[in-house]
Coordinates of C-alpha atoms and ligand atoms in Angstrom, one line a residue:
M10 CA -1.8 -32.2 33.4
S11 CA 1.9 -30.9 33.0
F12 CA 2.7 -27.2 34.2
V13 CA 3.2 -25.4 31.2
T14 CA -0.3 -26.6 29.8
K15 CA -1.6 -25.7 33.3
V16 CA 0.0 -22.4 32.6
L17 CA -1.6 -21.9 29.1
R18 CA -5.0 -23.0 29.8
R19 CA -5.0 -20.4 32.9
G20 CA -3.4 -17.8 30.6
L21 CA -6.1 -18.6 27.9
T22 CA -9.1 -18.3 30.7
T23 CA -7.6 -14.9 32.1
S24 CA -7.6 -13.4 28.4
A25 CA -11.4 -14.6 27.9
L26 CA -12.2 -13.6 31.1
R27 CA -10.7 -10.1 30.3
M28 CA -12.6 -9.8 27.2
A29 CA -16.0 -10.7 28.7
A30 CA -17.7 -7.5 30.9
I31 CA -20.0 -8.8 33.3
K32 CA -24.1 -9.0 31.8
H33 CA -25.7 -11.2 33.7
V34 CA -25.6 -11.2 37.6
T35 CA -27.4 -13.7 39.9
V36 CA -27.7 -12.1 43.5
I37 CA -28.6 -15.1 45.7
G38 CA -30.3 -13.9 48.7
G39 CA -33.4 -11.3 48.8
G40 CA -32.8 -9.4 51.5
Q41 CA -32.0 -5.6 52.2
M42 CA -28.4 -6.2 50.7
G43 CA -29.3 -8.4 47.8
V44 CA -32.4 -6.3 47.0
G45 CA -30.4 -2.9 47.4
I46 CA -27.3 -4.9 44.5
A47 CA -29.9 -6.0 42.3
Q48 CA -31.6 -2.3 42.2
V49 CA -28.4 -1.1 41.3
A50 CA -27.4 -3.4 39.0
A51 CA -30.4 -3.7 37.4
Q52 CA -30.5 0.6 37.4
T53 CA -26.8 0.2 35.4
G54 CA -28.1 -1.9 32.4
H55 CA -27.3 -5.1 34.1
Q56 CA -29.6 -8.3 34.0
V57 CA -30.6 -10.0 36.9
T58 CA -32.0 -12.3 38.5
V59 CA -32.4 -12.5 42.7
V60 CA -33.2 -16.1 44.1
D61 CA -34.5 -16.8 47.0
Q62 CA -35.9 -19.5 49.0
S63 CA -39.7 -19.0 48.4
E64 CA -42.1 -16.8 46.1
E65 CA -43.1 -15.2 49.4
I66 CA -39.5 -13.8 50.5
L67 CA -39.2 -13.1 46.8
A68 CA -42.6 -11.0 46.5
H69 CA -41.3 -8.9 49.8
S70 CA -38.0 -8.6 47.8
K71 CA -39.8 -7.0 44.6
L72 CA -41.6 -4.4 46.7
S73 CA -38.4 -3.6 48.5
I74 CA -37.0 -2.6 45.0
E75 CA -40.1 -0.9 43.9
R76 CA -40.2 1.4 46.8
S77 CA -36.4 2.2 46.6
L78 CA -36.5 2.3 42.8
S79 CA -39.3 5.3 43.6
R80 CA -37.0 6.8 45.6
V81 CA -34.2 7.3 43.3
A82 CA -36.2 8.0 40.3
K83 CA -38.2 11.1 42.4
K84 CA -34.4 12.4 43.3
K85 CA -33.4 12.1 39.7
F86 CA -36.2 13.2 38.1
G87 CA -38.2 15.3 40.3
E88 CA -41.6 16.6 39.2
D89 CA -41.0 14.8 35.9
L90 CA -43.2 12.0 36.9
K91 CA -43.4 10.2 33.1
A92 CA -39.6 9.7 33.3
A93 CA -39.6 8.7 36.4
E94 CA -42.2 6.1 36.0
S95 CA -39.9 5.1 32.9
Y96 CA -37.2 5.1 34.4
S97 CA -38.2 2.6 37.4
K98 CA -40.1 0.4 34.8
S99 CA -37.1 0.0 32.4
A100 CA -35.0 -1.0 35.8
L101 CA -38.0 -3.2 37.0
S102 CA -37.9 -5.0 33.5
S103 CA -34.2 -6.0 34.0
I104 CA -34.9 -8.2 37.4
S105 CA -36.2 -11.6 37.4
L106 CA -36.9 -13.4 40.4
S107 CA -36.3 -17.1 41.0
T108 CA -36.4 -19.9 44.0
D109 CA -34.4 -22.2 41.2
A110 CA -30.5 -20.8 42.3
L111 CA -28.9 -24.5 39.9
A112 CA -30.9 -23.1 37.0
T113 CA -30.4 -19.3 37.3
V114 CA -26.5 -20.2 36.9
T115 CA -26.6 -22.3 34.4
K116 CA -26.4 -18.5 32.6
T117 CA -24.8 -16.1 34.3
D118 CA -21.4 -13.7 34.2
L119 CA -21.6 -13.4 37.9
V120 CA -22.8 -14.9 41.0
I121 CA -23.0 -12.2 44.5
E122 CA -24.0 -14.1 47.4
A123 CA -26.1 -12.6 50.1
I124 CA -27.2 -15.1 52.6
I125 CA -27.1 -15.8 55.7
E126 CA -23.5 -15.0 57.4
N127 CA -23.3 -18.8 58.1
L128 CA -19.9 -20.6 57.0
Q129 CA -21.3 -23.6 56.4
V130 CA -24.4 -22.6 54.4
K131 CA -22.6 -20.6 52.5
Q132 CA -20.3 -23.2 51.5
E133 CA -23.0 -25.8 50.7
L134 CA -24.8 -23.0 48.7
F135 CA -21.4 -22.5 46.4
S136 CA -20.2 -26.2 46.3
Q137 CA -23.5 -26.7 44.7
L138 CA -23.2 -23.8 42.0
D139 CA -20.1 -24.8 41.8
K140 CA -21.1 -27.8 39.6
V141 CA -23.2 -26.3 37.2
A142 CA -22.2 -22.6 36.7
P143 CA -20.1 -22.0 33.6
Q144 CA -16.4 -22.1 33.6
E145 CA -16.0 -18.3 33.3
T146 CA -18.7 -17.5 36.0
I147 CA -17.2 -15.3 38.5
F148 CA -18.6 -15.8 42.2
A149 CA -18.7 -13.0 45.0
S150 CA -19.6 -13.5 48.2
N151 CA -20.9 -10.1 50.5
T152 CA -20.3 -11.6 53.9
S153 CA -19.4 -9.1 56.6
S154 CA -17.3 -10.6 58.2
L155 CA -16.6 -14.4 57.4
P156 CA -13.0 -14.8 55.3
I157 CA -13.5 -15.1 51.4
S158 CA -11.0 -18.1 51.7
D159 CA -13.1 -20.1 54.1
I160 CA -16.4 -19.6 51.8
A161 CA -14.1 -20.2 48.3
I162 CA -12.5 -23.4 49.4
S163 CA -15.6 -24.9 48.9
T164 CA -15.4 -24.7 45.2
E165 CA -12.7 -25.7 42.6
R166 CA -12.8 -22.2 40.9
R167 CA -10.8 -19.8 43.6
D168 CA -9.1 -18.4 40.8
R169 CA -12.6 -17.0 40.2
F170 CA -13.7 -16.3 43.5
A171 CA -14.0 -12.9 45.7
G172 CA -15.3 -10.7 48.0
L173 CA -17.9 -8.0 46.7
H174 CA -18.5 -5.8 50.1
F175 CA -21.6 -3.6 49.4
F176 CA -23.0 -0.7 52.2
N177 CA -26.6 0.2 53.7
P178 CA -28.5 1.1 52.0
V179 CA -26.6 -0.3 48.8
P180 CA -28.4 2.8 46.4
V181 CA -27.2 5.4 48.1
M182 CA -23.4 4.3 49.4
K183 CA -21.4 4.9 46.8
L184 CA -18.4 2.1 48.2
V185 CA -17.7 -1.3 46.8
E186 CA -14.5 -3.4 48.9
V187 CA -13.4 -5.9 46.7
V188 CA -11.5 -8.5 48.9
Q189 CA -8.7 -10.4 47.2
I190 CA -7.9 -14.0 48.0
S191 CA -4.7 -15.2 47.4
E192 CA -5.6 -17.7 44.3
Q193 CA -7.8 -15.0 42.5
S194 CA -6.6 -14.1 38.7
D195 CA -5.7 -10.8 37.8
A196 CA -8.4 -11.1 35.0
T197 CA -11.5 -11.9 37.8
F198 CA -10.1 -8.8 40.0
Q199 CA -10.5 -6.7 37.0
S200 CA -13.6 -7.8 35.8
L201 CA -14.9 -7.0 39.7
M202 CA -13.2 -3.9 39.1
D203 CA -14.8 -2.7 36.4
F204 CA -18.1 -4.1 37.2
S205 CA -18.4 -2.2 40.8
K206 CA -17.3 0.7 38.4
S207 CA -20.5 0.2 36.0
L208 CA -22.6 0.5 38.7
G209 CA -21.6 3.8 39.3
K210 CA -19.8 2.9 42.6
V211 CA -15.6 3.7 44.0
P212 CA -14.4 0.0 44.8
V213 CA -11.5 -0.3 46.9
V214 CA -9.2 -3.4 46.9
C215 CA -8.2 -4.9 50.3
K216 CA -6.9 -8.2 51.8
D217 CA -9.0 -11.0 53.0
T218 CA -8.7 -9.8 56.7
P219 CA -11.1 -9.5 59.4
G220 CA -13.8 -6.8 58.6
F221 CA -12.0 -6.0 55.8
I222 CA -11.5 -2.0 55.9
V223 CA -14.9 -0.3 56.9
N224 CA -16.3 -2.9 59.2
R225 CA -12.8 -3.2 60.8
L226 CA -12.9 0.1 61.9
L227 CA -16.5 0.3 62.1
V228 CA -17.5 -2.2 64.4
P229 CA -14.7 -1.8 67.2
Y230 CA -16.4 2.1 67.2
M231 CA -19.6 0.5 67.3
M232 CA -18.8 -1.6 70.5
E233 CA -16.7 0.9 72.3
A234 CA -19.4 3.5 72.1
I235 CA -21.2 0.6 73.5
R236 CA -18.5 0.6 76.6
L237 CA -18.7 4.2 77.0
V238 CA -22.5 3.1 78.1
E239 CA -21.4 0.0 79.9
R240 CA -19.3 2.2 82.2
G241 CA -21.9 5.1 82.8
D242 CA -19.6 7.6 81.0
A243 CA -22.4 9.1 78.7
S244 CA -25.9 8.1 77.3
A245 CA -26.4 6.7 74.0
R246 CA -28.3 9.6 72.7
D247 CA -25.6 12.1 73.9
I248 CA -22.7 9.8 72.1
D249 CA -25.3 9.7 69.0
T250 CA -25.3 13.8 69.2
A251 CA -21.3 14.1 70.0
M252 CA -20.7 12.0 66.9
K253 CA -22.7 13.1 64.5
L254 CA -22.1 17.4 65.4
G255 CA -18.4 16.9 66.7
A256 CA -16.9 14.4 64.3
G257 CA -19.8 15.1 61.5
Y258 CA -20.9 11.2 61.0
P259 CA -24.3 11.0 59.0
M260 CA -25.8 8.9 62.0
G261 CA -24.3 8.1 65.8
P262 CA -22.9 4.7 66.7
F263 CA -26.2 3.8 68.2
E264 CA -28.5 4.5 65.4
L265 CA -25.6 2.9 63.2
A266 CA -25.6 0.2 65.4
D267 CA -29.5 -0.1 65.2
Y268 CA -29.6 0.3 61.0
V269 CA -27.2 -2.4 60.7
G270 CA -28.9 -4.7 63.3
L271 CA -27.8 -5.8 66.8
D272 CA -27.9 -9.4 65.8
V273 CA -25.6 -8.6 63.0
T274 CA -23.0 -6.4 65.2
K275 CA -23.1 -9.4 67.5
F276 CA -22.6 -12.0 65.1
I277 CA -19.7 -9.8 64.1
I278 CA -18.0 -9.2 67.2
D279 CA -18.4 -12.8 68.7
G280 CA -17.1 -14.5 65.6
W281 CA -14.0 -12.0 65.9
H282 CA -13.4 -12.8 69.2
E283 CA -13.6 -16.3 69.1
K284 CA -10.3 -16.4 66.8
F285 CA -8.4 -13.3 68.0
P286 CA -9.5 -13.5 72.1
D287 CA -6.7 -11.8 72.9
N288 CA -7.5 -8.6 70.6
P289 CA -9.4 -6.1 73.0
L290 CA -10.6 -4.4 70.0
F291 CA -12.8 -7.7 69.6
E292 CA -14.0 -8.1 73.5
P293 CA -18.2 -8.7 73.4
S294 CA -20.3 -6.5 75.5
P295 CA -22.8 -7.8 78.0
L296 CA -25.4 -5.0 76.9
L297 CA -25.2 -6.0 73.4
D298 CA -25.4 -9.5 74.4
Q299 CA -28.6 -8.9 76.7
K300 CA -30.6 -6.7 74.0
V301 CA -30.2 -9.6 71.5
A302 CA -31.3 -12.0 74.1
Q303 CA -34.4 -9.4 74.5
G304 CA -35.3 -9.7 70.6
K305 CA -34.3 -5.8 70.1
L306 CA -32.2 -6.4 67.0
G307 CA -32.7 -2.8 66.0
T308 CA -34.9 -0.9 63.5
K309 CA -36.1 -3.8 61.6
K310 CA -37.6 -5.3 65.0
G311 CA -38.9 -1.9 65.8
E312 CA -36.4 -1.4 68.9
G313 CA -32.5 -1.7 69.3
F314 CA -31.2 0.9 71.7
Y315 CA -33.7 3.5 70.4
P316 CA -37.6 2.5 69.9
Y317 CA -38.7 2.7 66.3
G318 CA -42.4 2.0 66.9
K319 CA -43.9 -1.5 66.1
K320 CA -42.9 -3.2 63.0
Ligands
3HC423 N1 -32.9 3.8 48.5 C1 -32.8 4.7 47.9 N2 -33.1 5.7 48.6 C2 -32.5 5.4 49.7 C3 -32.7 4.7 50.2 C4 -32.8 3.5 50.0 N3 -32.9 2.6 50.5 N4 -32.2 5.4 51.6 C5 -32.0 6.4 51.6 N5 -32.1 6.9 50.3 C6 -32.1 8.1 49.9 C7 -33.1 9.4 50.3 O1 -34.3 9.2 49.5 C8 -32.7 10.7 50.1 O2 -32.6 11.2 49.3 P1 -32.7 12.5 49.0 O3 -31.2 13.2 49.7 O4 -33.2 13.0 47.4 O5 -34.0 12.9 49.7 C9 -31.6 10.0 50.9 O6 -31.0 8.5 50.3 C10 -31.0 10.7 52.3 O7 -32.0 9.3 52.8 P2 -33.2 10.4 54.5 O8 -33.3 11.7 54.2 O9 -34.4 9.7 54.3 O10 -32.1 10.0 55.1 P3 -30.8 10.8 56.0 O11 -30.3 11.6 55.0 O12 -30.7 10.4 57.4 O13 -29.6 9.5 55.2 C11 -28.8 7.4 55.8 C12 -29.6 8.4 55.2 C13 -28.8 7.4 53.7 C14 -28.8 6.3 55.5 C15 -27.7 8.2 56.3 O14 -28.1 8.3 57.5 C16 -26.5 7.9 56.1 O15 -25.1 7.6 55.6 N6 -26.2 6.5 57.3 C17 -24.8 5.9 57.4 C18 -24.9 4.6 56.8 C19 -23.9 3.6 56.7 O16 -22.7 4.1 57.2 N7 -23.8 2.3 56.4 C20 -22.9 1.4 56.4 C21 -23.2 0.7 57.2 S1 -22.0 -0.7 57.7 C22 -22.5 -1.5 56.1 O17 -23.7 -1.5 55.5 C23 -21.8 -3.0 56.3 C24 -22.3 -4.7 56.6 O18 -21.5 -5.1 56.5 C25 -22.9 -4.2 58.1

């Protein structure tokens, strides 16, 4: 294909993409982030399919969505129980569940991946989806810390690939980071900005650098808080109190680390340390390693830096 034909074809694809609003979203991964994204997309008038490996996982995903939707509906409609119920029902009716990712993506406008933070697993998934998804379908990863370009490389659609990074709890946190890679087309970027706004979120744009914006600041902050405890400078409880009352944070760094998951925090910092061993901000922590080795992973396991009762 000549260079001119390539440019023309890319131009055509670009204009076609610009016209197509995202209507159907496939969320791969029915965990905490995946269900949050699915719920918000359904609440805002999108058709959504959540894909995961088993019916059992999907049943749990559905339960989480129902619970969270009823919180949102209660907030929206207060005592008007009928309106709240109808709102939840309508959002739920826009969500379907599937264990067959390949079949689902044959008719979808956007795939958002929110699975395990393992580069190889993500690459394998996207490589398979790339073969069956329509030409115009955009692929996005909700990874917290892996480079988007390393995931995108597994596909032939790097112009239609992005990071779309949501924050926990997704129904509450207003931000979406739209992560650009060098091959990404303007049309893809614009579609994702529009899509994020259609979810009622505020998108920010950032480059494909470790942690994008939020995690690049938040993770070293949590790590430094852990180091304060390791050095015996202050207790976790007092540091949390200090940051909530002295800096207006809704959670202290230890509450936040427990909420995000200590395994997730360790995975992020270890990955960055491996890639950038000279950066002192990315130094691992023996205390964090010890908690993870003990299975104290945070709220999801009933204990992290704090006990939360049995899960
Ligand atoms: N679904 C729906 N609604 C929810 C919800 C959920 N899962 N979780 C909380 N809410 C709603 C509640 O219903 C409540 O609504 P109301 O104001 O009408 O009562 C409101 O949110 C506040 O919740 P709570 O009263 O239960 O508790 P808090 O006031 O303590 O707020 C919080 C909880 C919103 C989690 C708040 O503590 C907070 O903002 N914490 C910081 C969270 C944060 O920093 N997240 C980012 C983590 S980093 C990340 O996600 C990136 C990843 O890559 C690691």
